[in-house]
Tab-separated table of C-alpha atoms in Angstrom:
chain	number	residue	atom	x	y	z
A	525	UNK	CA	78.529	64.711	39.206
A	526	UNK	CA	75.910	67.209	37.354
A	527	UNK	CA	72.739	65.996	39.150
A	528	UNK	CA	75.236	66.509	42.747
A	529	UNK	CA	76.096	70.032	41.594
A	530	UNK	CA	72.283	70.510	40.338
A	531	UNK	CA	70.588	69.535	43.859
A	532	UNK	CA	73.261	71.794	45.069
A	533	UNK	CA	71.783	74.683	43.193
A	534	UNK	CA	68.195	73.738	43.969
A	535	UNK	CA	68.843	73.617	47.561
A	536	UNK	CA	70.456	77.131	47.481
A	537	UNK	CA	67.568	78.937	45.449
A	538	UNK	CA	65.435	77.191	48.283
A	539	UNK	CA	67.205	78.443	51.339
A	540	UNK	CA	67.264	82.091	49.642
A	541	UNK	CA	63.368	81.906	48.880
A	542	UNK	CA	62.304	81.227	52.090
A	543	UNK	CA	65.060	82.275	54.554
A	544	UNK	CA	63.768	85.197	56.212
A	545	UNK	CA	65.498	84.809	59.993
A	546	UNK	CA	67.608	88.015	60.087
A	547	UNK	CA	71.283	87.179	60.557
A	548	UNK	CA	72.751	85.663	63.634
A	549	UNK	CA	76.246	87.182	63.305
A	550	UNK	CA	77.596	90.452	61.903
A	551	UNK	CA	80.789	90.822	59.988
A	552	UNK	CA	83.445	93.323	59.829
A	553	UNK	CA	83.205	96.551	58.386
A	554	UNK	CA	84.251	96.970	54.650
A	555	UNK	CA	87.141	99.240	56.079
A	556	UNK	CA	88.705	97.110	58.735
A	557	UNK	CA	92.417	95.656	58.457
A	558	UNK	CA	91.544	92.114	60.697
A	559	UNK	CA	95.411	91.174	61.760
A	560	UNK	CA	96.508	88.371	63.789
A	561	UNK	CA	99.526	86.627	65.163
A	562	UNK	CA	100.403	83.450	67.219
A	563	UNK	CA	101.678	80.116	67.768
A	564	UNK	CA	100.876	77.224	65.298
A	565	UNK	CA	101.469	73.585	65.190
A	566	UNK	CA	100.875	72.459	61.887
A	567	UNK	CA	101.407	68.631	60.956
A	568	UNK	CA	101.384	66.864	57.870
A	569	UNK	CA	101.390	62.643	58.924
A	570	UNK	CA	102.014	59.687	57.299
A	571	UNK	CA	100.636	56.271	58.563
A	572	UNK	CA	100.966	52.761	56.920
A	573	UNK	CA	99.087	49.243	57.541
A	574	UNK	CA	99.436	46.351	55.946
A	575	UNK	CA	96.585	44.727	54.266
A	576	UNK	CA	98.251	41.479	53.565
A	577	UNK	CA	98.861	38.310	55.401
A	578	UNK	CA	99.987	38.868	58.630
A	579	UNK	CA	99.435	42.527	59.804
A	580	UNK	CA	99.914	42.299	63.740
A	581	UNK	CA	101.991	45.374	64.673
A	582	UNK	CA	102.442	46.629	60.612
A	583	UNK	CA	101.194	49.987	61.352
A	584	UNK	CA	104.280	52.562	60.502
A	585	UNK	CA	103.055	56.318	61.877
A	586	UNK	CA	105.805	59.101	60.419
A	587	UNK	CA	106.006	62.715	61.445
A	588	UNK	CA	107.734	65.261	61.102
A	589	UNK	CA	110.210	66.485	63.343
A	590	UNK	CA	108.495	68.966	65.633
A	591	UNK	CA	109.026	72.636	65.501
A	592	UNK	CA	107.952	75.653	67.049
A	593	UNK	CA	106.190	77.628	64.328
A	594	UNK	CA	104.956	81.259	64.544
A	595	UNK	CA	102.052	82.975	62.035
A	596	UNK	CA	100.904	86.121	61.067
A	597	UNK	CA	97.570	86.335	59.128
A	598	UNK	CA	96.053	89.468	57.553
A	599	UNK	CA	92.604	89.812	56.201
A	600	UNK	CA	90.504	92.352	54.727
A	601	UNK	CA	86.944	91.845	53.817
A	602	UNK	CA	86.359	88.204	52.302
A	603	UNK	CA	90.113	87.928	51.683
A	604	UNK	CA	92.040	86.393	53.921
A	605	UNK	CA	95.897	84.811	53.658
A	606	UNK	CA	98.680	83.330	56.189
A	607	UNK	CA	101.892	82.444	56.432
A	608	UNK	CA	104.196	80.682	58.741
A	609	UNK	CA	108.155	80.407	59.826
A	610	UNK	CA	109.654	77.746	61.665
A	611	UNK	CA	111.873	78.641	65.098
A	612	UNK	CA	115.202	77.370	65.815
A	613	UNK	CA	115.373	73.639	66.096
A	614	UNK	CA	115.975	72.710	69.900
A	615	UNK	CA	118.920	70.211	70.295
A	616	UNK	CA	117.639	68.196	72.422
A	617	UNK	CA	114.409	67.517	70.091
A	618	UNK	CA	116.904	67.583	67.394
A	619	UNK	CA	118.805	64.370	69.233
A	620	UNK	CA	115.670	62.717	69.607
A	621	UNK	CA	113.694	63.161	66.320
A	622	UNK	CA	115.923	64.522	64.274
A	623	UNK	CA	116.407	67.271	61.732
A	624	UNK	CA	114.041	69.056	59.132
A	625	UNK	CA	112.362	71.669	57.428
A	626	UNK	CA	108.887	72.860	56.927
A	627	UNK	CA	106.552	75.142	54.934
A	628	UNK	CA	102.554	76.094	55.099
A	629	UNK	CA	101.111	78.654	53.304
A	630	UNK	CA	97.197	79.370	53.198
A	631	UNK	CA	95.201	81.470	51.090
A	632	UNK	CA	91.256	81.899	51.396
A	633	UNK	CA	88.439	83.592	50.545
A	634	UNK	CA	85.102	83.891	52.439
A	635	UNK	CA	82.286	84.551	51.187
A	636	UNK	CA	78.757	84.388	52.591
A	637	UNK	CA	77.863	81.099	50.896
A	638	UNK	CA	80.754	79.831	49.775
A	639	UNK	CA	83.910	79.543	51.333
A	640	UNK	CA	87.830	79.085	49.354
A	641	UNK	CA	90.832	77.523	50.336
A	642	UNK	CA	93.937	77.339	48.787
A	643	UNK	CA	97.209	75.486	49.981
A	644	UNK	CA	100.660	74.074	50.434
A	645	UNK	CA	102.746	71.906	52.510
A	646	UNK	CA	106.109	70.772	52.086
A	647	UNK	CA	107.839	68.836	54.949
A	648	UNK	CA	111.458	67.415	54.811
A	649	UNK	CA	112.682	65.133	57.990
A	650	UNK	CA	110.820	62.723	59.647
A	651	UNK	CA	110.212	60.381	62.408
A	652	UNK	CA	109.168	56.564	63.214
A	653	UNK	CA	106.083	57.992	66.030
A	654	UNK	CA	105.004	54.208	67.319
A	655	UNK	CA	109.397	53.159	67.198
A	656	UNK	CA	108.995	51.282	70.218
A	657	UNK	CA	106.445	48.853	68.949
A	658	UNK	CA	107.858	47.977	65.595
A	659	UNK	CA	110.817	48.097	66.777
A	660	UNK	CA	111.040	47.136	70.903
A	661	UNK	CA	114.655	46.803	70.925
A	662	UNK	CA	115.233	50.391	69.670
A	663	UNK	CA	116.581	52.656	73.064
A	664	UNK	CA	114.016	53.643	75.355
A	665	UNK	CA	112.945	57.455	74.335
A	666	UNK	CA	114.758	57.923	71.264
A	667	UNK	CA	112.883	57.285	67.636
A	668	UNK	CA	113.960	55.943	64.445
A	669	UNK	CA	115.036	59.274	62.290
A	670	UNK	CA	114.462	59.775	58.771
A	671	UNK	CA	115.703	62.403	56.904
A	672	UNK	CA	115.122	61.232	53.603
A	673	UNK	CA	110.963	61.305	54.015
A	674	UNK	CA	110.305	64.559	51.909
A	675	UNK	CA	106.342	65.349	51.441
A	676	UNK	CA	104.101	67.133	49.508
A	677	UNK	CA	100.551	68.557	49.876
A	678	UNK	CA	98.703	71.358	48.238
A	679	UNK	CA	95.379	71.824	46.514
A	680	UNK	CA	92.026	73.941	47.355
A	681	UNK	CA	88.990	73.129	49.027
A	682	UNK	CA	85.325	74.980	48.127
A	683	UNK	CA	82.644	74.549	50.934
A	684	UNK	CA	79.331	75.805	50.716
A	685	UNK	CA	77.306	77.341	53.473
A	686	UNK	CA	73.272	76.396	52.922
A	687	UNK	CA	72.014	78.229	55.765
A	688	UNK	CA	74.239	81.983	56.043
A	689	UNK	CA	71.759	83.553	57.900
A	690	UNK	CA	72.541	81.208	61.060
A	691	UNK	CA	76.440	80.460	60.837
A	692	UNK	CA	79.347	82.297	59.315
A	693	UNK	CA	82.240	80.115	58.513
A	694	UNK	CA	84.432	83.404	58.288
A	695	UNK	CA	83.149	84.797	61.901
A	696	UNK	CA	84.165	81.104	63.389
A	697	UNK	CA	87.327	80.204	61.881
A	698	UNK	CA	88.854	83.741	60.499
A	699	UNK	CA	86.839	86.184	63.288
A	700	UNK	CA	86.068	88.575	60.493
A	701	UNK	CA	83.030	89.346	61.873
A	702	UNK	CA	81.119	88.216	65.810
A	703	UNK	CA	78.676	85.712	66.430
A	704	UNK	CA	75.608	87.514	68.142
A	705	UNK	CA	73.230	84.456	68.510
A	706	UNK	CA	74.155	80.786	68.748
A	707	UNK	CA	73.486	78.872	65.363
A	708	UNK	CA	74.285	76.233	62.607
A	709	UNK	CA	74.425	75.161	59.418
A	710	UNK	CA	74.565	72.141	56.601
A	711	UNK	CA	77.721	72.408	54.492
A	712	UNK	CA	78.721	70.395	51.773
A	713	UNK	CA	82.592	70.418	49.944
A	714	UNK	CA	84.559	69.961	47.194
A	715	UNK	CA	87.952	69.404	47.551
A	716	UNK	CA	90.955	68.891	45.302
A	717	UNK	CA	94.379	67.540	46.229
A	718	UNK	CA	97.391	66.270	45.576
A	719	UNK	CA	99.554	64.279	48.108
A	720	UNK	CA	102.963	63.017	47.335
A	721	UNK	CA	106.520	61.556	49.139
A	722	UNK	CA	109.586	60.129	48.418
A	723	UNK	CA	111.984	58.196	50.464
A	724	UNK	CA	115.297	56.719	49.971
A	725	UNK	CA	115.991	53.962	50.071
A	726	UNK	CA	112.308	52.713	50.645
A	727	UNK	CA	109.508	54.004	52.849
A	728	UNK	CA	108.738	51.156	55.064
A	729	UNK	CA	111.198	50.402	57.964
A	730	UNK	CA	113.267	46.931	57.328
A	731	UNK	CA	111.651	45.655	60.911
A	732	UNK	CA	108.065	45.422	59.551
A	733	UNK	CA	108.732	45.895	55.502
A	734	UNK	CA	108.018	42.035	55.164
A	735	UNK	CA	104.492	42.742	55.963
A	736	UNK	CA	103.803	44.764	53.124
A	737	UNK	CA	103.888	42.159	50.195
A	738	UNK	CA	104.712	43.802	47.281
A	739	UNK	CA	105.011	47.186	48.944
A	740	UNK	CA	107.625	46.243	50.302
A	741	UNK	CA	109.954	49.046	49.303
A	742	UNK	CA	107.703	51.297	48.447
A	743	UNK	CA	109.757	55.152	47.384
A	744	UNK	CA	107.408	57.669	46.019
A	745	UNK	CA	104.063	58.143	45.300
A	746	UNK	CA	101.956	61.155	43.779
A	747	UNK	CA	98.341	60.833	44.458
A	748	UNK	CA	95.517	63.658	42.894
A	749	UNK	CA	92.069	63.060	43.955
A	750	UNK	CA	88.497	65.159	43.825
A	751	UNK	CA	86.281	64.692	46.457
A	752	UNK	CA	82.956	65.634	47.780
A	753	UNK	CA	82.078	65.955	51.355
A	754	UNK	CA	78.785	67.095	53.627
A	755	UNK	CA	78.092	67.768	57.151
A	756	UNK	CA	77.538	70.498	59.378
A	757	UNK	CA	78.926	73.109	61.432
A	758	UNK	CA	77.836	75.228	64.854
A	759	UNK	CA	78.504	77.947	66.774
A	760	UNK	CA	77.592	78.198	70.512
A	761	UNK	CA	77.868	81.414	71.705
A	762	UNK	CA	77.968	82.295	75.761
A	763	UNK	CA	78.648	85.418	78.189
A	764	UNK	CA	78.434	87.885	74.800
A	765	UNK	CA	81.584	87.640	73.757
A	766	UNK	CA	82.631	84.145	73.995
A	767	UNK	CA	82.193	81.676	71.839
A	768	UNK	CA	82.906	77.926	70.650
A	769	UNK	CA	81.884	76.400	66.768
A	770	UNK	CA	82.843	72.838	65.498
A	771	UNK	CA	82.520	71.579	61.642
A	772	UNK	CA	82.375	67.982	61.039
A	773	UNK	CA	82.697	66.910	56.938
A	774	UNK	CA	82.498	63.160	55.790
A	775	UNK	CA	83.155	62.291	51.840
A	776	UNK	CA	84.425	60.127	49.709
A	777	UNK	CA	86.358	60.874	46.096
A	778	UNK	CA	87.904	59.914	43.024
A	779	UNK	CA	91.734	59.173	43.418
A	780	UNK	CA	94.412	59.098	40.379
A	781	UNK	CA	97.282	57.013	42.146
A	782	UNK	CA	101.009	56.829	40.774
A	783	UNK	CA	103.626	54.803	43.424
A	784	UNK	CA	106.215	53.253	42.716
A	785	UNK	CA	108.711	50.680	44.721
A	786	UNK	CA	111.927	49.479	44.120
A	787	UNK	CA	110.732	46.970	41.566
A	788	UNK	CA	107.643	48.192	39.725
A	789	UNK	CA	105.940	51.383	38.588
A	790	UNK	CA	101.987	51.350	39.527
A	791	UNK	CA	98.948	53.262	37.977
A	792	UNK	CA	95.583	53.250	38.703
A	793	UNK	CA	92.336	55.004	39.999
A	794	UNK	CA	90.457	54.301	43.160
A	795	UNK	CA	88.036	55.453	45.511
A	796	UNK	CA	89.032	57.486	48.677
A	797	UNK	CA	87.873	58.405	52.053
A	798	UNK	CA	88.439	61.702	53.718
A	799	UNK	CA	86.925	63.215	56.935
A	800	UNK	CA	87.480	66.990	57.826
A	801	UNK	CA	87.058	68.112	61.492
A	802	UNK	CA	87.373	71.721	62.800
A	803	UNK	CA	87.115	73.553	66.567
A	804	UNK	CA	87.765	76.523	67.939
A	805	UNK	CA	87.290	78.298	70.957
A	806	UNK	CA	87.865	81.573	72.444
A	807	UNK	CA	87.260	85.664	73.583
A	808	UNK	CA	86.488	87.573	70.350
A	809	UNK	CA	85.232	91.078	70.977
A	810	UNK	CA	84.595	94.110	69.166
A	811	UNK	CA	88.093	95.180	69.026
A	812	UNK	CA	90.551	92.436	70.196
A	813	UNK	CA	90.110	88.501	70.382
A	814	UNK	CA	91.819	85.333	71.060
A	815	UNK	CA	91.163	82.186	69.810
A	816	UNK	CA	92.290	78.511	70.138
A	817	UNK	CA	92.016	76.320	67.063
A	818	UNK	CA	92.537	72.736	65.864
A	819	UNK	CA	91.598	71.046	62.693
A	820	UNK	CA	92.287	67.825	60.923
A	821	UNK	CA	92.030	66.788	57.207
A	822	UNK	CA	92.375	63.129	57.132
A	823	UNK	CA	92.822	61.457	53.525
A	824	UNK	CA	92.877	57.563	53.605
A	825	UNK	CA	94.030	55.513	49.725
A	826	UNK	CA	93.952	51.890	49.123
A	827	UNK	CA	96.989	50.356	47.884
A	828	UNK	CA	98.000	46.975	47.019
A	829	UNK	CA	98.255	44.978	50.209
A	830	UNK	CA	98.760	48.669	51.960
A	831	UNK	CA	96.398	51.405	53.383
A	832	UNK	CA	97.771	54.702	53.466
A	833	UNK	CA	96.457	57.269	55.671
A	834	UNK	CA	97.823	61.060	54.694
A	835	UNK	CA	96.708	63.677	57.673
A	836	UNK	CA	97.325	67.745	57.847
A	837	UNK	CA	96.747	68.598	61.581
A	838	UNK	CA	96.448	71.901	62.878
A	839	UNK	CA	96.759	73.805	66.282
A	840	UNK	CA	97.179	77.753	66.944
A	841	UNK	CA	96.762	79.896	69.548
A	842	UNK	CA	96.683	83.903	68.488
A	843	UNK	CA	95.690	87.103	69.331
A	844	UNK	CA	93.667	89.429	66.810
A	845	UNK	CA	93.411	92.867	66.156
A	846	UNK	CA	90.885	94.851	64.249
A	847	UNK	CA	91.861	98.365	62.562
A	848	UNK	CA	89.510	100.742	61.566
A	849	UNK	CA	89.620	103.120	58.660
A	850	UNK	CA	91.057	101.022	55.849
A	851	UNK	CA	90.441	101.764	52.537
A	852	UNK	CA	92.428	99.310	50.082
A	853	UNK	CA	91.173	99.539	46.315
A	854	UNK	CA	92.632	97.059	44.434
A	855	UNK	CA	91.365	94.283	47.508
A	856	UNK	CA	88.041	95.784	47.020
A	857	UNK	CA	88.090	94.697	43.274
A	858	UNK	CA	89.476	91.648	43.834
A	859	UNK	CA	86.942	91.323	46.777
A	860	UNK	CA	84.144	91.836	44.604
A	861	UNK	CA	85.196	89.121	42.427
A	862	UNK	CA	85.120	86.385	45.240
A	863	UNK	CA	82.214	87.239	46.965
């Protein structure tokens, strides 16, 4: 871990010694109040196979009910923080998936190098997605409903930017700032997280639970894990003020598991896989903006005679304002500190 965080270094005091391309972007003014508001579809998945004997048709994919979810996110200099609120549930959706609740808060901090995120989820209500095939006798168009799933997510991710001078994380994913010239960079992550659920009776749907050996009735499970991650992000800009930047991060980390079924109580550490994908696409002028966005933190543990796949998907559309003449002190301390 040391020599990792030590070639980090290196490679940073590198890129500032010789980087001498003047900056491809340009970021907000100190005194501008960046607000924005929109639509979000925020997911937090479950998905199950079977490692074990016979597998055909074990896969178990559980979401939660579907909402529609508004945002508002404010940010001022490198701070940045959003929250969202769930709309009414519709009945007929309600019928068909069933019932739940839902929270996502988000907290980050950009700086030029490196980038902070800190979160939570917290679902409550979900549904059998792939019904029909583990279960084909189920009624056409209806799902298998499960209000008992309740899950957990939070923890922060740190990514640093080797290459500022071409590609600004905060410009492409927070527009706190423009893009003036198309350009990339090489990233590299460290994440920390904690996933966790609980079902009642068991997690695994009776139709396919026979599959899972001794997983079979799998309730809970609380999972912490440290990872590390590298790739590389872009940002193609066209006609001025349009623009469209993709990230693609691929790591692997050090997993504390704690599950437990009906039967037993299990302990142990593992390696993990996680991929971390990011897009968006949109107008973002001087003033005003509007941006599409998707993303997609994928987290996949190794269990006895299970794999267990645990994915936070994201999609938004908003619209962005910037205000000038803001002059907050306290956030400029606090700032300061985070830059």
């Amino acid at each position: 871990m040391m020599k990792f965080f030590l070639f980090i270094a290196l490679l940073a005091s590198a890129g500032s010694a010789f980087a001498v391309e003047t900056d491809r972007w340009e970021p907000d003014a100190k005194d501008v109040l960046n607000v924005k508001g929109g639509v979000l579809n925020p997911l937090f998945r479950i998905r199950t196979e079977s490692t074990a004997g016979e597998t055909k048709n074990s896969e178990v994919d559980f979401e939660p009910t579907p909402f529609t979810k508004y945002f508002v996110g404010i940010g001022y200099r490198n701070l940045g923080a959003t929250i969202s609120w769930s709309g009414a549930n519709n009945p007929e959706d309600a019928d068909k998936y069933g019932t739940g609740t839902s929270l996502d808060f988000q907290f980050s901090a950009f700086g030029r190098n490196i980038t902070q995120y800190y979160f939570y989820q917290n679902y409550n209500g979900y549904y059998v997605n792939n019904t029909s095939t583990i279960d084909p006798s189920f009624p056409q168009n209806k799902y298998i409903q499960r209000p008992d799933i309740s899950t957990r997510h939070y923890g922060a991710n740190f990514v640093y930017n080797f290459q500022p001078e071409r590609y600004s994380r905060a410009v492409a994913f927070d527009q706190s700032g423009r893009q003036i010239r198309s350009g990339g960079a090489w990233l590299a992550m460290l994440g920390i997280h904690n996933h966790a659920f609980s079902a009642n009776p068991q997690l695994i749907p009776t139709q396919v639970s026979g599959k899972y050996g001794e997983l079979a009735t799998l309730q809970q499970a609380d999972l912490l894990q440290a990872n590390l991650s590298g790739g590389g992000g872009f940002t193609w800009v066209f006609n001025d003020k349009f623009s469209v930047s993709t990230e693609i991060l691929l790591g692997y980390g050090i997993a504390y598991e704690k599950y437990e079924s009906a039967e037993y109580t299990y302990r142990k550490t593992d390696g993990s896989l996680n991929s971390n994908l990011s897009f968006s696409f949109g107008y973002n002028g001087v003033s005003n903006y509007g941006i599409i966005q998707v993303g997609m933190d994928a987290y996949t543990y190794h269990l006895p005679d299970m794999d267990l796949a645990m994915t936070s998907q994201r999609a938004s559309f908003h619209y962005g304002h910037r205000f000038d003449g803001i002059d907050v002190p306290f956030l400029n301390k606090v700032s300061g500190w985070l830059d």
